[in-house]
XYZ file of C-alpha atoms in Angstrom:
568
model
C 100.046 99.586 74.911
C 103.277 98.891 76.776
C 105.211 100.685 74.061
C 102.642 103.484 74.099
C 103.061 103.935 77.837
C 106.845 104.028 77.544
C 106.626 106.624 74.754
C 104.175 108.739 76.770
C 106.336 108.587 79.893
C 109.370 109.776 77.925
C 107.367 112.613 76.373
C 105.932 113.567 79.769
C 109.445 113.740 81.201
C 110.514 116.086 78.434
C 107.483 118.320 78.935
C 108.025 118.500 82.693
C 111.619 119.551 82.139
C 110.342 122.468 80.049
C 108.272 123.680 82.993
C 110.721 122.807 85.779
C 114.243 121.782 84.739
C 115.661 119.121 87.038
C 112.308 117.972 88.433
C 112.020 114.222 89.029
C 108.358 113.304 88.779
C 108.482 109.701 87.620
C 105.572 108.859 89.932
C 103.339 111.541 88.393
C 101.914 109.107 85.812
C 99.321 106.688 87.175
C 96.300 104.571 86.306
C 93.030 106.046 87.655
C 90.874 103.837 89.838
C 87.761 104.888 87.939
C 87.566 104.223 84.199
C 85.571 107.437 83.729
C 88.699 109.393 84.662
C 90.585 108.157 81.615
C 93.219 105.546 80.920
C 96.063 107.416 82.649
C 96.296 110.439 84.895
C 99.117 112.931 85.389
C 99.564 114.641 88.771
C 102.666 116.635 87.841
C 100.906 120.028 87.873
C 99.851 119.599 91.491
C 103.323 118.438 92.514
C 104.989 121.390 90.767
C 102.545 124.049 91.986
C 104.206 124.712 95.331
C 107.874 124.840 94.223
C 106.951 126.958 91.190
C 104.450 129.058 93.200
C 101.816 128.755 90.496
C 98.189 127.689 90.274
C 98.073 123.926 89.569
C 95.287 124.218 86.980
C 97.259 126.880 85.096
C 100.311 124.620 85.217
C 98.175 121.740 83.968
C 97.079 123.817 80.974
C 100.686 124.670 80.158
C 101.685 121.033 80.490
C 98.878 119.938 78.167
C 100.095 122.403 75.531
C 103.640 121.034 75.888
C 102.415 117.448 75.632
C 100.284 118.085 72.568
C 103.389 119.215 70.678
C 105.053 115.840 71.141
C 104.800 113.033 68.606
C 104.087 110.337 71.187
C 100.962 112.130 72.403
C 99.878 112.851 68.839
C 100.280 109.151 68.006
C 98.743 107.491 71.053
C 96.442 109.982 72.832
C 92.841 110.726 71.934
C 92.229 113.500 74.484
C 93.696 115.407 77.437
C 91.540 117.194 79.994
C 92.024 118.977 83.296
C 90.036 117.670 86.254
C 89.693 118.675 89.892
C 92.542 120.685 91.421
C 94.917 119.961 88.539
C 94.765 116.348 87.407
C 95.348 115.744 83.724
C 93.190 112.862 82.532
C 94.614 111.076 79.506
C 92.441 109.030 77.160
C 94.218 106.789 74.709
C 93.349 106.066 71.116
C 91.942 102.634 70.471
C 95.143 101.599 68.658
C 97.177 102.155 71.817
C 94.974 99.773 73.778
C 94.808 97.203 70.998
C 98.604 97.111 70.642
C 98.946 95.109 73.881
C 97.512 92.019 72.162
C 100.383 91.836 69.705
C 102.896 92.701 72.440
C 101.722 89.777 74.557
C 101.712 87.330 71.653
C 105.225 88.337 70.601
C 106.700 88.230 74.138
C 104.937 85.023 75.198
C 106.132 83.701 78.548
C 108.447 86.700 78.891
C 105.599 89.232 78.817
C 105.811 91.374 81.946
C 109.342 90.276 82.802
C 112.493 92.379 82.866
C 115.957 91.525 81.606
C 118.694 90.398 84.013
C 119.817 93.227 86.297
C 122.985 91.569 87.628
C 121.747 91.618 91.225
C 121.505 88.663 93.584
C 118.775 88.065 96.132
C 118.433 85.295 98.677
C 115.038 84.324 100.007
C 115.145 82.147 103.110
C 111.912 80.385 103.959
C 110.339 77.299 105.524
C 113.538 76.767 107.590
C 111.923 74.023 109.656
C 113.929 72.165 112.275
C 113.936 68.419 111.456
C 111.809 67.419 114.452
C 108.529 66.595 112.701
C 106.398 67.013 109.588
C 105.972 70.470 108.074
C 102.989 72.274 109.613
C 100.602 74.862 108.191
C 102.913 77.737 109.028
C 105.582 76.082 106.908
C 103.033 75.611 104.124
C 102.203 79.323 104.139
C 105.925 80.116 104.121
C 106.447 77.770 101.198
C 103.706 79.461 99.179
C 104.874 82.965 100.077
C 108.580 82.302 99.665
C 108.412 80.475 96.358
C 106.108 83.116 94.866
C 108.328 85.967 96.063
C 111.298 84.191 94.470
C 109.381 83.952 91.192
C 108.433 87.630 91.399
C 112.067 88.622 91.830
C 113.015 86.421 88.874
C 110.500 88.241 86.655
C 112.240 91.500 87.542
C 115.657 90.271 86.447
C 117.111 89.191 89.807
C 119.319 86.130 90.207
C 117.418 84.283 92.960
C 118.655 81.756 95.540
C 116.206 79.789 97.661
C 117.723 78.812 101.011
C 116.528 76.510 103.807
C 118.106 77.049 107.252
C 117.660 74.601 110.084
C 118.980 73.679 113.489
C 120.504 70.214 113.448
C 121.483 70.283 117.137
C 120.159 71.716 120.385
C 117.311 70.911 122.765
C 114.680 70.084 120.139
C 116.944 67.582 118.402
C 117.802 65.995 121.750
C 114.077 65.676 122.464
C 113.607 64.013 119.074
C 116.344 61.464 119.836
C 114.980 60.743 123.298
C 111.428 60.378 121.985
C 112.585 57.886 119.353
C 114.626 55.922 121.890
C 111.576 55.678 124.184
C 109.568 54.214 121.292
C 112.415 51.779 120.611
C 112.181 50.643 124.219
C 108.462 49.930 123.846
C 107.089 53.074 125.480
C 104.312 55.130 123.954
C 102.467 58.360 124.805
C 100.447 57.886 127.994
C 102.732 55.250 129.519
C 104.177 55.911 132.957
C 107.725 56.302 131.694
C 106.874 58.517 128.695
C 108.620 61.925 129.043
C 106.294 64.908 129.295
C 108.355 66.871 126.753
C 108.504 64.043 124.182
C 107.022 64.265 120.689
C 103.787 62.236 120.524
C 103.086 61.889 116.812
C 102.895 58.514 115.074
C 105.871 59.573 112.946
C 108.147 58.892 115.968
C 107.117 55.219 115.886
C 107.788 55.199 112.133
C 111.335 56.438 112.791
C 111.855 53.808 115.499
C 110.635 50.992 113.258
C 112.924 52.085 110.420
C 115.854 52.329 112.848
C 115.310 48.755 114.018
C 115.250 47.614 110.392
C 118.672 49.285 109.958
C 117.409 51.275 107.017
C 119.454 53.824 105.103
C 117.717 57.157 104.632
C 118.814 59.857 102.220
C 117.787 63.505 102.164
C 118.855 66.384 99.931
C 121.722 67.222 102.288
C 122.600 63.968 104.122
C 122.511 60.160 104.225
C 122.623 57.855 107.245
C 122.325 54.122 107.965
C 120.773 53.002 111.240
C 122.726 50.711 113.571
C 119.590 49.127 115.066
C 121.135 49.450 118.559
C 118.527 50.988 120.882
C 121.267 52.207 123.226
C 123.048 54.119 120.418
C 121.529 57.514 121.271
C 123.846 59.477 118.965
C 123.090 57.091 116.114
C 119.370 57.433 116.866
C 119.718 61.220 116.755
C 121.529 61.230 113.414
C 119.130 58.716 111.904
C 116.050 60.591 113.148
C 117.323 63.877 111.708
C 118.085 62.260 108.337
C 114.703 60.461 108.370
C 112.775 63.659 109.000
C 114.856 65.639 106.521
C 113.843 63.016 103.960
C 110.199 63.378 105.046
C 110.450 67.140 104.694
C 111.904 66.684 101.229
C 108.814 64.629 100.317
C 106.588 67.376 101.724
C 108.417 69.958 99.640
C 108.214 67.770 96.535
C 104.464 67.455 97.065
C 104.417 71.239 97.167
C 106.457 71.442 93.957
C 109.327 73.210 95.682
C 113.085 72.718 95.523
C 115.722 74.685 97.419
C 119.069 75.731 96.023
C 120.924 75.480 99.324
C 120.530 74.065 102.824
C 122.335 75.813 105.667
C 123.028 74.135 109.032
C 123.008 76.225 112.189
C 125.659 73.895 113.621
C 128.079 75.045 110.902
C 128.068 78.546 112.390
C 129.610 77.082 115.524
C 131.885 74.470 113.931
C 133.444 77.068 111.614
C 133.880 79.595 114.434
C 131.533 82.148 112.891
C 129.533 82.700 116.063
C 132.656 83.263 118.176
C 134.129 85.553 115.514
C 130.925 87.607 115.397
C 130.839 87.996 119.181
C 134.542 88.946 119.213
C 133.876 91.603 116.554
C 131.012 93.112 118.555
C 133.157 93.197 121.696
C 136.082 94.772 119.810
C 133.753 97.432 118.387
C 132.715 98.439 121.887
C 129.095 97.420 121.287
C 128.783 95.075 124.286
C 129.044 95.160 128.070
C 128.920 92.641 130.913
C 126.292 92.720 133.607
C 124.921 90.095 136.016
C 127.314 87.524 134.619
C 125.947 87.953 131.076
C 127.227 89.635 127.920
C 124.846 92.270 126.530
C 124.536 93.948 123.115
C 123.935 97.710 123.124
C 121.007 97.229 120.778
C 119.288 100.411 122.012
C 121.958 102.308 120.093
C 120.242 101.028 116.949
C 116.585 101.615 117.813
C 115.774 98.525 119.879
C 113.568 99.151 122.916
C 116.128 97.603 125.293
C 119.589 96.060 125.274
C 119.708 92.307 124.646
C 121.563 89.461 126.296
C 123.964 87.776 123.891
C 125.708 85.281 126.169
C 123.924 84.032 129.265
C 125.564 83.378 132.621
C 125.836 79.669 131.736
C 128.008 80.714 128.729
C 125.411 79.664 126.122
C 124.313 82.127 123.442
C 120.798 83.468 123.025
C 119.076 82.544 119.798
C 119.608 85.836 117.926
C 123.415 85.631 118.121
C 123.808 82.842 115.520
C 121.235 84.730 113.429
C 123.587 87.722 113.312
C 126.491 85.459 112.317
C 124.293 83.800 109.692
C 123.308 87.096 108.075
C 126.883 88.307 107.980
C 127.589 85.067 106.120
C 124.763 85.828 103.667
C 126.171 89.273 102.993
C 129.676 87.896 102.517
C 128.306 85.455 99.956
C 127.326 88.437 97.807
C 123.654 88.764 98.615
C 123.052 92.490 98.901
C 119.340 91.809 99.308
C 117.963 89.096 101.560
C 114.367 88.311 102.452
C 113.330 86.151 105.405
C 109.854 84.583 105.516
C 108.918 83.829 109.128
C 105.953 83.659 111.489
C 104.846 86.748 113.402
C 106.252 85.153 116.569
C 109.674 86.178 115.202
C 108.769 89.879 115.244
C 111.007 90.555 118.242
C 113.992 89.118 116.392
C 114.052 91.812 113.729
C 115.343 94.741 115.810
C 118.037 92.744 117.596
C 119.341 91.016 114.449
C 119.531 94.306 112.560
C 121.161 95.952 115.594
C 123.781 93.206 115.704
C 124.490 93.577 111.993
C 124.981 97.341 112.296
C 127.105 96.964 115.409
C 129.348 94.484 113.592
C 130.208 97.302 111.153
C 130.990 95.097 108.157
C 129.315 97.281 105.514
C 125.805 95.841 105.749
C 123.194 98.524 104.920
C 120.521 99.514 107.403
C 117.270 97.605 107.065
C 119.070 94.403 106.047
C 117.550 91.838 105.845
C 113.943 92.326 104.750
C 111.298 90.348 106.614
C 107.898 89.040 105.575
C 106.031 87.898 108.685
C 102.933 85.756 108.328
C 100.085 84.986 110.690
C 98.459 81.662 111.465
C 96.298 79.520 109.212
C 93.004 78.110 110.476
C 91.633 75.032 108.688
C 87.867 74.512 108.412
C 86.024 71.465 107.104
C 82.284 70.938 107.287
C 81.964 74.181 109.211
C 84.292 73.012 111.995
C 87.924 73.721 112.759
C 90.380 70.915 111.993
C 93.120 70.917 114.634
C 94.816 67.548 114.747
C 96.700 65.204 112.470
C 97.170 61.580 113.541
C 100.550 61.511 111.868
C 101.836 64.670 113.550
C 100.027 64.181 116.824
C 99.093 67.772 117.540
C 98.715 69.777 114.329
C 97.593 69.646 110.711
C 100.514 69.142 108.362
C 101.279 70.705 105.011
C 100.958 67.264 103.405
C 97.498 66.830 104.959
C 96.342 70.029 103.308
C 97.673 68.973 99.904
C 96.198 65.458 100.227
C 92.789 66.826 101.238
C 92.660 69.349 98.372
C 95.420 69.880 95.802
C 98.766 71.566 95.400
C 97.188 74.286 93.269
C 94.535 75.063 95.867
C 97.048 75.173 98.729
C 99.427 77.457 96.868
C 96.735 79.840 95.600
C 94.731 80.008 98.814
C 97.726 80.581 101.089
C 98.881 83.529 98.966
C 95.450 85.047 98.474
C 95.687 87.290 101.543
C 98.405 89.577 102.840
C 100.927 87.597 104.861
C 100.293 89.607 108.026
C 96.581 88.733 108.107
C 95.179 85.530 109.572
C 93.770 83.161 106.989
C 91.031 80.544 107.130
C 91.578 77.671 104.712
C 88.175 76.233 103.851
C 88.641 72.645 102.681
C 85.099 72.451 101.298
C 85.562 75.642 99.267
C 88.883 74.426 97.875
C 87.176 71.295 96.551
C 84.328 73.091 94.801
C 84.414 73.185 91.007
C 82.504 76.408 90.497
C 83.011 80.159 90.523
C 82.913 80.373 94.334
C 86.317 78.696 94.435
C 88.788 81.456 93.425
C 91.483 79.153 92.063
C 88.914 77.243 90.006
C 87.480 80.547 88.760
C 90.898 81.636 87.475
C 91.954 78.272 86.070
C 88.589 77.830 84.372
C 89.104 81.089 82.500
C 92.309 79.611 81.052
C 90.621 76.298 80.226
C 87.650 78.071 78.662
C 89.939 80.027 76.341
C 91.758 76.841 75.365
C 88.417 75.249 74.513
C 87.341 78.147 72.283
C 90.696 78.233 70.475
C 90.527 74.457 69.931
C 87.095 74.882 68.323
C 88.457 77.634 66.083
C 91.508 75.542 65.141
C 89.268 72.569 64.345
C 87.552 74.767 61.744
C 90.851 75.687 60.102
C 92.134 78.479 62.322
C 95.931 78.779 62.611
C 97.396 80.219 65.826
C 100.603 81.233 64.092
C 98.545 83.785 62.117
C 97.221 85.566 65.223
C 99.989 88.207 65.628
C 98.923 89.565 62.239
C 95.239 89.856 63.185
C 93.353 93.083 62.416
C 93.287 94.389 65.991
C 91.420 97.580 65.040
C 88.279 95.445 65.024
C 88.547 95.003 68.817
C 86.420 97.919 69.956
C 83.593 96.361 72.023
C 83.481 97.638 75.650
C 84.303 94.195 77.064
C 87.287 93.972 74.713
C 88.610 97.360 75.780
C 88.286 96.438 79.470
C 90.124 93.168 78.899
C 92.959 94.808 76.937
C 93.457 97.444 79.629
C 93.717 94.681 82.228
C 96.313 92.847 80.113
C 98.328 96.039 79.791
C 98.382 96.430 83.580
C 100.197 93.122 84.113
C 103.823 94.370 83.919
C 103.113 97.259 86.315
C 101.367 94.932 88.763
C 104.204 92.426 88.575
C 106.874 95.021 89.315
C 104.879 96.442 92.214
C 104.253 93.006 93.714
C 107.978 92.222 93.589
C 108.972 95.540 95.117
C 106.353 95.246 97.857
C 107.019 91.539 98.552
C 103.304 91.118 97.928
C 102.441 87.952 95.957
C 98.795 88.375 97.003
C 98.687 91.186 94.413
C 99.095 88.496 91.743
C 96.059 86.563 93.010
C 93.991 89.767 93.064
C 95.102 90.538 89.509
C 94.301 87.015 88.329
C 90.781 87.191 89.710
C 90.253 90.570 88.051
C 91.629 89.326 84.735
C 89.481 86.188 84.914
C 86.431 88.338 85.685
C 87.177 90.564 82.686
C 87.425 87.494 80.463
C 84.267 85.842 81.813
C 82.382 89.107 81.218
C 83.709 89.165 77.653
C 82.666 85.539 77.211
C 79.120 86.412 78.277
C 78.918 89.580 76.160
C 80.291 88.571 72.750
C 80.441 85.700 70.298
C 83.951 84.624 69.392
C 83.319 82.315 66.440
C 81.565 84.659 64.029
C 80.776 84.719 60.312
C 83.386 87.468 59.877
C 86.769 85.735 59.559
C 88.748 88.896 60.305
C 86.739 89.656 63.442
C 87.004 86.045 64.597
C 90.771 86.065 64.108
C 91.095 89.358 66.039
C 89.063 87.942 68.907
C 91.121 84.741 68.868
C 94.231 86.917 69.152
C 92.780 88.661 72.198
C 91.838 85.317 73.736
C 95.314 83.906 73.062
C 96.907 86.955 74.706
C 94.616 86.573 77.718
C 95.461 82.882 77.950
C 99.150 83.766 77.881
C 98.929 86.324 80.684
C 96.777 84.018 82.809
C 99.407 81.309 82.358
C 102.279 83.676 83.100
C 100.698 84.917 86.331
C 99.711 81.426 87.496
C 103.295 80.294 86.882
C 104.541 83.017 89.245
C 102.412 81.409 91.957
C 103.451 77.867 91.052
C 99.871 77.044 90.073
C 99.022 75.048 86.950
C 97.077 76.393 83.973
C 94.796 73.529 82.857
C 93.649 73.339 79.251
C 90.422 71.510 80.100
C 88.196 71.583 83.188
C 84.667 70.531 84.121
C 82.257 72.603 86.187
C 79.855 71.274 88.797
C 76.956 72.999 87.034
C 75.894 72.386 83.446
C 76.387 75.320 81.088
C 74.456 76.132 77.953
C 76.486 75.242 74.844
């Protein structure tokens, strides 16, 4: 069906050129929301009516006549009809729908993916300062960011995953001071315990390891503790390395690995921040007022100008962000995506304003942002707020330990990033159709079980691409094949829209189509040819389920048990 669609699109383009030379109506070919309206719909007649000053239904009739003369429509289309103000509803021949089964089986894991396009994209996400365990916001970023990276990869992009963090500043100083207080025997609640200190048990863990003079190693650093409780700088370096190692363990539990770690401190040590400020001043995009240096960000759509350098000569937080994104662009990343919490919304306008004011060739709208809202955790009908280890919040590791990596990844992507999400621990642990990740994974496992039964009776999977697909004409089979054929389009749209939740929606729809098929038809029949054709359809469905789950970083089990007993 993929080949059929490509052939039909090419023929449609030729026919449109007959009616209106030079017209670009690539978006005039779509999939109707209602099956009764056909398999595809063409809106070209309505789009051409105004420029050509003609009645859209008359144009539709002329377009149908032009399409019917083309071989692709003669080969793949069963009927064309005009509907409403000028829609052309297109119904495909059964062979066009059945062809997707062979296309999936031949492409395998590559089905739905595009070839390399030579473009580079960086996705920056998680970016947690090493001051404590990763929290739920970081977990949602991890799920979103990794899935968006996988989506880009399916569309032929060369993808880099980057983790940016501040290894200096007030928060790191607080971490060092908190650890030193623990080393001196103080604990939260004691008279000498600083109000701003971090209270989690992990601070005591760091202190104990420091006294033991341990060596800790993270992806980007290694440090050996001196054991001297008065060595504040050594405590700081050890605490940062310790927590970077802890974060690495969190990320490993999540099944996530970054290609590059970027230190905010390097922007200062290499002079990038000063160079960026000097460039903005030289370009006439700044002014001084009240002892501070301001960026004329209103020139670029911001609601007010922004302070860059305060009266105490320190920089506001968006200034290193501008320097950092210039660095990204200079590294060859023409497209960059940042995954951050909605509390960073105010950063967008000022960072983009700074990048335009720097005038280094960065396009408007760079970088792209995906902002996510908070995650609420429920267990037993009550909100879970605290983690003993973290002291004040539920950690990403808690969520994985309480449920599973698959559940955390799937659940945290299952809603648009800009909507709040409630993670129901009890639901994530259920092994029935109410749990969406179980529902999808069980479809894959169910197919594996059926194919194993078939193979045990002598069936050979290698023979499936040659199955007699014309036998697949039951309504449930047609619905399932149409859903398989929609996978490449969905995948491309999800990548373009930075919308991995589209993949979870698709997976649930595909699983529902399979489960309906499972309930409606027998797969192991007395007709060997029919059985082989249905095994081919099941194998193609299994493949697409696996491909889509892989985009989300979720496993595709080959065997699963339900909480309820099914009839054999």
